[in-house]
Coordinates of C-alpha atoms in Angstrom, one line a residue:
X1 CA 41.1 -45.5 -80.3
X2 CA 41.7 -44.9 -84.0
X3 CA 44.3 -42.5 -85.4
X4 CA 41.4 -40.4 -86.9
X5 CA 39.8 -40.0 -83.5
X6 CA 43.0 -38.8 -81.8
X7 CA 44.0 -36.2 -84.4
X8 CA 40.5 -34.8 -85.3
X9 CA 40.1 -31.1 -84.3
X10 CA 38.0 -30.5 -81.2
X11 CA 34.3 -29.9 -82.0
X12 CA 32.3 -26.9 -80.9
X13 CA 30.6 -27.8 -77.7
X14 CA 33.0 -30.7 -77.0
X15 CA 33.9 -31.6 -73.4
X16 CA 37.6 -31.0 -73.8
X17 CA 39.0 -28.6 -71.1
X18 CA 39.8 -25.1 -72.4
X19 CA 43.2 -23.7 -71.9
X20 CA 45.1 -20.5 -72.5
X21 CA 48.4 -20.2 -74.4
X22 CA 51.5 -18.5 -72.8
X23 CA 51.7 -14.8 -73.7
X24 CA 54.5 -14.5 -76.3
X25 CA 55.6 -11.0 -75.2
X26 CA 59.3 -11.7 -75.8
X27 CA 58.6 -12.4 -79.5
X28 CA 59.1 -9.3 -81.8
X29 CA 56.0 -10.4 -83.8
X30 CA 53.9 -9.9 -80.7
X31 CA 54.3 -6.1 -81.2
X32 CA 53.9 -6.0 -85.0
X33 CA 50.8 -3.9 -85.5
X34 CA 50.2 -5.2 -89.0
X35 CA 50.2 -8.8 -87.8
X36 CA 48.1 -7.9 -84.7
X37 CA 45.5 -6.2 -86.8
X38 CA 45.4 -9.2 -89.2
X39 CA 44.7 -11.4 -86.2
X40 CA 42.1 -9.0 -84.9
X41 CA 40.4 -9.2 -88.3
X42 CA 40.3 -13.0 -88.1
X43 CA 38.9 -13.0 -84.6
X44 CA 36.5 -10.1 -85.1
X45 CA 35.0 -11.9 -88.1
X46 CA 34.4 -15.0 -86.1
X47 CA 32.9 -12.9 -83.3
X48 CA 30.6 -11.2 -85.8
X49 CA 29.4 -14.6 -87.0
X50 CA 28.7 -15.8 -83.5
X51 CA 27.6 -12.8 -81.4
X52 CA 27.1 -14.8 -78.1
X53 CA 29.0 -12.0 -76.3
X54 CA 26.5 -9.2 -77.2
X55 CA 25.4 -8.7 -73.6
X56 CA 28.8 -8.6 -71.9
X57 CA 31.0 -5.4 -72.0
X58 CA 30.6 -2.7 -74.6
X59 CA 33.4 -4.1 -76.9
X60 CA 31.0 -6.5 -78.7
X61 CA 28.1 -4.1 -79.2
X62 CA 30.5 -1.6 -80.7
X63 CA 32.0 -4.2 -83.0
X64 CA 28.6 -5.6 -84.1
X65 CA 27.2 -2.1 -84.7
X66 CA 30.2 -1.1 -86.8
X67 CA 29.8 -4.2 -88.9
X68 CA 26.0 -3.8 -89.3
X69 CA 26.4 -0.1 -90.3
X70 CA 29.3 -0.7 -92.7
X71 CA 28.7 -0.5 -96.5
X72 CA 29.1 -4.3 -96.9
X73 CA 27.4 -5.4 -93.7
X74 CA 30.5 -7.5 -93.0
X75 CA 33.8 -7.0 -91.2
X76 CA 35.6 -6.1 -94.5
X77 CA 33.5 -2.9 -94.5
X78 CA 35.0 -1.7 -91.2
X79 CA 38.1 0.5 -91.2
X80 CA 40.9 -1.1 -89.3
X81 CA 41.5 2.2 -87.6
X82 CA 38.1 1.7 -85.9
X83 CA 39.4 -1.5 -84.2
X84 CA 40.7 0.8 -81.5
X85 CA 37.1 1.5 -80.4
X86 CA 36.6 -2.2 -79.7
X87 CA 39.9 -2.4 -77.8
X88 CA 39.2 0.7 -75.8
X89 CA 35.9 -0.7 -74.5
X90 CA 37.5 -3.9 -73.2
X91 CA 38.2 -4.1 -69.4
X92 CA 40.1 -7.5 -69.7
X93 CA 37.5 -9.0 -67.4
X94 CA 37.9 -12.4 -69.1
X95 CA 34.2 -13.1 -69.1
X96 CA 34.0 -13.7 -72.8
X97 CA 36.8 -16.3 -72.7
X98 CA 35.4 -18.0 -69.5
X99 CA 31.6 -17.9 -69.9
X100 CA 30.6 -17.3 -73.5
X101 CA 33.1 -18.2 -76.3
X102 CA 32.8 -21.7 -77.8
X103 CA 36.0 -21.2 -79.8
X104 CA 38.7 -21.0 -77.1
X105 CA 41.6 -23.4 -77.3
X106 CA 41.7 -26.3 -77.9
X107 CA 39.1 -25.4 -80.6
X108 CA 40.8 -25.0 -84.0
X109 CA 39.6 -21.3 -84.2
X110 CA 41.9 -20.7 -81.2
X111 CA 40.2 -17.5 -79.8
X112 CA 41.4 -15.6 -76.8
X113 CA 39.8 -12.2 -77.1
X114 CA 41.1 -10.6 -73.9
X115 CA 44.7 -11.6 -74.6
X116 CA 44.3 -10.4 -78.2
X117 CA 43.3 -7.0 -76.8
X118 CA 46.2 -7.1 -74.5
X119 CA 48.5 -7.8 -77.4
X120 CA 47.0 -4.8 -79.3
X121 CA 47.6 -2.5 -76.4
X122 CA 51.2 -3.8 -76.1
X123 CA 51.8 -3.2 -79.8
X124 CA 50.3 0.3 -79.5
X125 CA 52.5 1.0 -76.5
X126 CA 55.6 -0.2 -78.3
X127 CA 54.6 2.2 -81.1
X128 CA 54.7 5.1 -78.6
X129 CA 51.0 5.4 -77.9
X130 CA 50.5 5.8 -74.1
X131 CA 48.1 7.8 -71.9
X132 CA 50.0 9.9 -69.4
X133 CA 47.2 10.2 -66.8
X134 CA 46.5 6.5 -66.8
X135 CA 50.2 5.8 -66.5
X136 CA 50.4 8.0 -63.4
X137 CA 47.2 6.5 -61.9
X138 CA 48.7 3.0 -62.4
X139 CA 51.7 3.8 -60.2
X140 CA 49.8 2.7 -57.1
X141 CA 52.7 2.2 -54.8
X142 CA 54.1 5.6 -55.5
X143 CA 50.7 7.2 -55.2
X144 CA 50.0 5.4 -51.9
X145 CA 53.3 6.4 -50.4
X146 CA 52.9 10.0 -51.4
X147 CA 49.3 10.2 -50.1
X148 CA 50.0 8.5 -46.8
X149 CA 51.4 11.4 -44.8
X150 CA 48.8 13.8 -46.1
X151 CA 45.8 11.3 -46.3
X152 CA 43.3 13.7 -44.8
X153 CA 44.2 16.5 -47.3
X154 CA 44.3 14.0 -50.2
X155 CA 40.8 12.6 -49.3
X156 CA 39.4 16.1 -48.9
X157 CA 40.7 17.3 -52.3
X158 CA 39.5 14.2 -54.1
X159 CA 36.1 14.0 -52.5
X160 CA 33.2 14.0 -54.9
X161 CA 31.5 16.7 -52.8
X162 CA 34.5 19.0 -53.3
X163 CA 33.0 20.2 -56.6
X164 CA 35.4 23.0 -57.5
X165 CA 38.5 20.8 -57.1
X166 CA 36.9 17.8 -58.8
X167 CA 35.9 19.9 -61.8
X168 CA 39.5 21.2 -62.0
X169 CA 40.8 17.6 -61.8
X170 CA 38.4 16.6 -64.6
X171 CA 39.6 19.5 -66.8
X172 CA 43.3 18.8 -66.2
X173 CA 43.5 15.1 -65.7
X174 CA 40.2 13.9 -67.4
X175 CA 39.1 12.1 -64.2
X176 CA 35.3 12.2 -64.1
X177 CA 34.1 14.6 -61.4
X178 CA 31.2 12.3 -60.6
X179 CA 33.3 9.2 -59.9
X180 CA 33.9 8.4 -56.2
X181 CA 37.6 7.9 -55.7
X182 CA 39.3 5.6 -53.2
X183 CA 40.3 7.1 -49.9
X184 CA 43.8 6.9 -48.5
X185 CA 44.9 6.1 -44.9
X186 CA 47.8 7.4 -42.8
X187 CA 48.2 4.0 -41.3
X188 CA 48.4 1.3 -43.9
X189 CA 47.6 -2.4 -43.6
X190 CA 51.4 -3.0 -43.3
X191 CA 51.5 -0.5 -40.4
X192 CA 48.5 -2.1 -38.6
X193 CA 49.8 -5.7 -39.0
X194 CA 53.5 -5.1 -38.5
X195 CA 53.3 -7.4 -35.4
X196 CA 51.7 -10.8 -36.3
X197 CA 48.6 -11.7 -34.4
X198 CA 48.9 -14.6 -31.9
X199 CA 47.0 -17.6 -33.2
X200 CA 44.1 -18.9 -31.1
X201 CA 45.3 -22.1 -29.3
X202 CA 41.7 -23.3 -29.2
X203 CA 41.2 -22.7 -33.0
X204 CA 40.6 -25.8 -35.1
X205 CA 43.6 -25.1 -37.3
X206 CA 46.1 -24.4 -34.5
X207 CA 49.5 -25.8 -35.3
X208 CA 48.3 -26.9 -38.7
X209 CA 48.1 -23.8 -40.9
X210 CA 50.4 -20.8 -41.7
X211 CA 49.1 -18.1 -44.0
X212 CA 50.9 -15.2 -45.7
X213 CA 48.4 -12.6 -46.7
X214 CA 49.3 -10.7 -49.9
X215 CA 48.1 -7.3 -49.0
X216 CA 47.7 -5.9 -52.5
X217 CA 48.2 -2.2 -53.2
X218 CA 44.5 -1.3 -52.8
X219 CA 44.2 -3.0 -49.4
X220 CA 47.5 -1.7 -48.1
X221 CA 46.8 2.0 -48.9
X222 CA 43.1 2.3 -49.4
X223 CA 41.3 -0.5 -47.4
X224 CA 43.5 -1.6 -44.5
X225 CA 40.4 -2.9 -42.6
X226 CA 40.2 -5.7 -45.1
X227 CA 43.7 -7.0 -44.1
X228 CA 42.9 -6.6 -40.4
X229 CA 39.7 -8.5 -40.8
X230 CA 41.4 -11.4 -42.7
X231 CA 44.2 -11.6 -40.2
X232 CA 41.8 -11.7 -37.2
X233 CA 39.5 -14.2 -38.7
X234 CA 42.4 -16.6 -39.6
X235 CA 44.1 -16.1 -36.2
X236 CA 40.8 -17.0 -34.5
X237 CA 40.9 -20.3 -36.4
X238 CA 44.3 -20.9 -35.0
X239 CA 46.3 -20.0 -38.1
X240 CA 49.7 -18.4 -37.9
X241 CA 49.3 -15.2 -40.0
X242 CA 51.6 -12.6 -41.4
X243 CA 51.0 -9.8 -43.9
X244 CA 53.4 -9.6 -46.9
X245 CA 53.5 -6.8 -49.4
X246 CA 56.6 -6.6 -51.7
X247 CA 54.8 -4.4 -54.4
X248 CA 51.8 -4.1 -56.6
X249 CA 50.9 -7.1 -58.8
X250 CA 50.9 -5.0 -61.9
X251 CA 47.3 -5.3 -63.0
X252 CA 47.2 -1.6 -64.0
X253 CA 50.3 -2.2 -66.1
X254 CA 48.7 -5.3 -67.7
X255 CA 45.6 -3.2 -68.6
X256 CA 48.0 -0.7 -70.3
X257 CA 49.8 -3.4 -72.3
X258 CA 53.1 -3.1 -70.4
X259 CA 53.7 -6.8 -70.2
X260 CA 57.5 -6.5 -69.5
X261 CA 56.8 -4.5 -66.4
X262 CA 54.3 -7.0 -65.2
X263 CA 56.8 -9.8 -65.7
X264 CA 59.4 -8.0 -63.6
X265 CA 56.9 -7.5 -60.8
X266 CA 55.8 -11.2 -61.0
X267 CA 59.4 -12.3 -60.6
X268 CA 60.2 -10.0 -57.7
X269 CA 57.0 -10.9 -55.8
X270 CA 57.6 -14.6 -56.4
X271 CA 61.1 -14.2 -55.0
X272 CA 59.7 -12.5 -51.9
X273 CA 57.3 -15.4 -51.2
X274 CA 59.7 -18.2 -52.2
X275 CA 61.2 -18.8 -48.7
X276 CA 57.8 -18.7 -47.1
X277 CA 56.4 -21.3 -49.5
X278 CA 59.4 -23.5 -48.9
X279 CA 58.6 -23.3 -45.2
X280 CA 55.0 -24.5 -45.8
X281 CA 53.2 -21.1 -45.7
X282 CA 50.0 -20.8 -47.7
X283 CA 49.3 -17.6 -49.6
X284 CA 46.0 -15.7 -49.6
X285 CA 45.2 -12.7 -51.9
X286 CA 42.9 -10.1 -50.5
X287 CA 41.5 -8.8 -53.8
X288 CA 40.1 -10.7 -56.8
X289 CA 42.2 -8.9 -59.5
X290 CA 45.5 -9.6 -57.7
X291 CA 44.5 -13.3 -57.0
X292 CA 43.8 -13.6 -60.8
X293 CA 47.2 -12.2 -61.6
X294 CA 49.1 -14.4 -59.2
X295 CA 47.2 -17.6 -60.0
X296 CA 46.7 -17.3 -63.8
X297 CA 48.2 -14.3 -65.6
X298 CA 51.7 -14.4 -64.1
X299 CA 52.3 -18.1 -65.1
X300 CA 51.2 -17.3 -68.7
X301 CA 53.7 -14.4 -68.8
X302 CA 56.6 -16.3 -67.1
X303 CA 55.7 -20.0 -67.8
X304 CA 59.3 -21.2 -67.3
X305 CA 59.8 -19.4 -63.9
X306 CA 59.5 -22.1 -61.2
X307 CA 59.1 -19.5 -58.4
X308 CA 56.1 -18.0 -60.2
X309 CA 54.6 -21.5 -60.8
X310 CA 55.1 -22.3 -57.1
X311 CA 53.4 -19.0 -56.0
X312 CA 50.5 -19.7 -58.4
X313 CA 49.9 -23.1 -56.9
X314 CA 50.2 -21.8 -53.3
X315 CA 47.8 -18.9 -53.8
X316 CA 44.1 -18.8 -52.9
X317 CA 41.6 -16.0 -52.8
X318 CA 40.9 -15.1 -49.1
X319 CA 37.3 -16.3 -49.2
X320 CA 38.4 -19.5 -51.1
X321 CA 40.9 -20.0 -48.3
X322 CA 38.4 -19.6 -45.5
X323 CA 36.0 -22.0 -47.2
X324 CA 38.8 -24.6 -47.6
X325 CA 39.7 -24.1 -44.0
X326 CA 36.1 -24.7 -42.9
X327 CA 35.9 -27.9 -44.9
X328 CA 39.3 -29.3 -43.7
X329 CA 39.2 -28.3 -40.1
X330 CA 35.9 -26.7 -39.2
X331 CA 35.5 -23.1 -37.9
X332 CA 35.9 -21.6 -34.5
X333 CA 32.5 -21.0 -32.8
X334 CA 31.1 -17.5 -32.4
X335 CA 29.6 -16.5 -35.7
X336 CA 26.5 -14.3 -35.2
X337 CA 23.7 -13.5 -37.7
X338 CA 24.3 -10.4 -39.9
X339 CA 21.0 -8.5 -39.8
X340 CA 19.5 -6.9 -42.8
X341 CA 20.9 -9.3 -45.4
X342 CA 23.9 -9.2 -47.6
X343 CA 24.1 -8.8 -51.4
X344 CA 27.3 -10.2 -52.8
X345 CA 28.5 -9.0 -56.2
X346 CA 30.5 -11.8 -57.8
X347 CA 33.3 -9.8 -59.4
X348 CA 34.5 -10.7 -62.9
X349 CA 38.1 -11.3 -61.8
X350 CA 36.8 -13.7 -59.1
X351 CA 34.6 -15.5 -61.6
X352 CA 37.6 -15.7 -64.0
X353 CA 39.5 -17.7 -61.3
X354 CA 37.1 -20.5 -62.0
X355 CA 36.7 -21.4 -58.3
X356 CA 33.0 -20.9 -57.9
X357 CA 31.3 -18.2 -55.8
X358 CA 33.5 -18.7 -52.8
X359 CA 32.6 -15.4 -51.1
X360 CA 28.9 -16.4 -51.2
X361 CA 29.8 -19.9 -49.9
X362 CA 31.8 -18.3 -47.0
X363 CA 29.1 -15.8 -46.1
X364 CA 26.5 -18.6 -46.0
X365 CA 28.5 -20.1 -43.2
X366 CA 27.1 -17.3 -41.0
X367 CA 24.0 -18.6 -39.2
X368 CA 20.6 -17.3 -40.3
X369 CA 21.9 -14.7 -42.7
X370 CA 20.3 -13.8 -46.0
X371 CA 22.9 -13.9 -48.7
X372 CA 22.0 -13.0 -52.3
X373 CA 24.3 -13.3 -55.3
X374 CA 24.6 -10.9 -58.2
X375 CA 26.6 -12.3 -61.1
X376 CA 26.9 -9.5 -63.6
X377 CA 29.7 -7.1 -64.5
X378 CA 29.9 -3.9 -62.5
X379 CA 31.4 -2.1 -65.5
X380 CA 34.2 -0.6 -63.4
X381 CA 37.4 -2.2 -64.7
X382 CA 40.4 -0.4 -63.1
X383 CA 40.5 3.2 -64.3
X384 CA 37.7 2.5 -66.7
X385 CA 35.1 3.6 -64.2
X386 CA 36.8 6.9 -63.2
X387 CA 38.2 8.4 -66.5
X388 CA 35.8 10.9 -68.1
X389 CA 36.1 9.3 -71.6
X390 CA 35.2 5.8 -70.3
X391 CA 33.0 6.3 -67.3
X392 CA 29.8 6.6 -69.3
X393 CA 30.4 3.1 -70.7
X394 CA 31.2 1.9 -67.1
X395 CA 27.9 3.3 -65.9
X396 CA 26.0 1.8 -68.9
X397 CA 27.5 -1.7 -68.3
X398 CA 27.0 -1.5 -64.5
X399 CA 23.4 -0.3 -64.4
X400 CA 21.9 -3.8 -64.9
X401 CA 24.0 -5.1 -62.0
X402 CA 23.1 -2.1 -59.9
X403 CA 19.4 -2.7 -60.5
X404 CA 19.8 -6.3 -59.3
X405 CA 21.5 -5.1 -56.2
X406 CA 18.7 -2.6 -55.5
X407 CA 16.0 -5.2 -56.1
X408 CA 17.5 -7.5 -53.4
X409 CA 16.8 -4.8 -50.7
X410 CA 19.6 -5.9 -48.4
X411 CA 21.4 -3.6 -46.0
X412 CA 24.9 -4.5 -47.0
X413 CA 26.7 -4.8 -50.4
X414 CA 30.0 -6.5 -50.8
X415 CA 32.2 -7.7 -53.7
X416 CA 35.4 -9.5 -54.2
X417 CA 36.6 -6.4 -56.0
X418 CA 36.5 -3.2 -53.8
X419 CA 36.4 -0.9 -56.8
X420 CA 33.4 -2.7 -58.2
X421 CA 31.7 -2.5 -54.9
X422 CA 32.3 1.3 -54.7
X423 CA 31.1 1.8 -58.3
X424 CA 27.9 -0.3 -57.8
X425 CA 27.2 1.4 -54.5
X426 CA 27.3 4.8 -56.2
X427 CA 25.1 3.6 -59.0
X428 CA 22.5 2.2 -56.5
X429 CA 22.6 5.5 -54.6
X430 CA 22.0 7.4 -57.8
X431 CA 19.0 5.3 -58.6
X432 CA 17.5 5.3 -55.1
X433 CA 14.1 6.9 -54.8
X434 CA 11.8 8.2 -52.1
X435 CA 14.7 8.6 -49.6
X436 CA 15.7 4.9 -50.0
X437 CA 19.0 4.2 -48.2
X438 CA 21.9 2.8 -50.3
X439 CA 23.4 -0.4 -48.8
X440 CA 26.6 -0.2 -46.7
X441 CA 29.7 -1.4 -48.5
X442 CA 32.3 -3.8 -47.3
X443 CA 34.6 -6.7 -48.4
X444 CA 33.2 -10.2 -47.8
X445 CA 36.0 -11.0 -45.2
X446 CA 35.1 -7.8 -43.3
X447 CA 31.5 -9.0 -43.0
X448 CA 32.7 -12.3 -41.8
X449 CA 35.0 -10.7 -39.2
X450 CA 32.1 -8.6 -38.0
X451 CA 29.9 -11.7 -37.6
X452 CA 32.7 -13.0 -35.3
X453 CA 32.8 -9.7 -33.5
X454 CA 36.5 -9.2 -34.2
X455 CA 36.3 -6.0 -36.4

């Protein structure tokens, strides 16, 4: 191979594998707003010339409209102060990087739009610009622990049907009164799985697999049935199973640009899993966002931490793990048809893991069950779908996916992301006509457990 061939820059549309660069959050330049805005100008100008991302989130339509309506019709006619409008519309879903952009590394343009928005938020945060309410909502462990002893009261107060209190909450905290909020439980997943389940000695993986389930904050406090379902399905296969939950993965803090806080969480969680991984335990994450953090974001934040690297390599999404188990060892008998069909929303943070539609693959293992896949953004994105200033955008982005869900006509809706599932379920309900019933909602592993009759 000639020297010219080996040193030539990658071409658009080349077959070279894309990659992401480590996040340089320890470098002071990372937080220099002037330098960040200069990079945004470079990237936005390339995006303006390409426009392949026009139908993803609202960031790109906002950018392109500002350019088109500017005096020059080019990016130089857009005030840099308006760059914030583009950043505020980004949910860090990673779909532009993964599915649309032809200019990601190793292309010489070197674009990573989501991580540029992350850098912008980090720089703004360093400059003192934070949102108090979002900061408080992001403290998921604190909130879950406070709500646990008064779960019934907390759920009553936050119910969408409790109009007076929700209107007050909207006025005080800017949480949209129309958004359905997660429910809390007095018995968390950690409580319910404090004693590990006995592995089925007749299971095909008996004596061969040990799985540590990373509960995630949402599952532990808001959806403990997901953890119970996963543990029972895996124990039925003969796996030794335990639930592990040191703390939240830090996705809310990542969305807010607090990279240092995320780094601390990554290091502590990796330390908690270190002895288990050394003893041969696999790790399965129970929500897509947390799996993405553990497998991909944490290693970019702490690329030199061997424990974070080891945890990344050991981690699988729960549906990915079950599919792998089926291929390697087969599954225990007993799966029964799920009547009425299932619509699976393939969440952006599951797609960003670049593993394929593993939840759909898992559900298709259930005999004679109709499984339809919807691959379009729900529009939710963490607090994006509940805050009064961003919920209208979340509804706008999510409506096409909701229409696809409604068109499938199935009785059950599931998603790798529980918040996306709740958001889509609400949108489908709002669009339902002539007394049409909205689909029931569940996590894919819960549907699989019900097919086994263990949930």
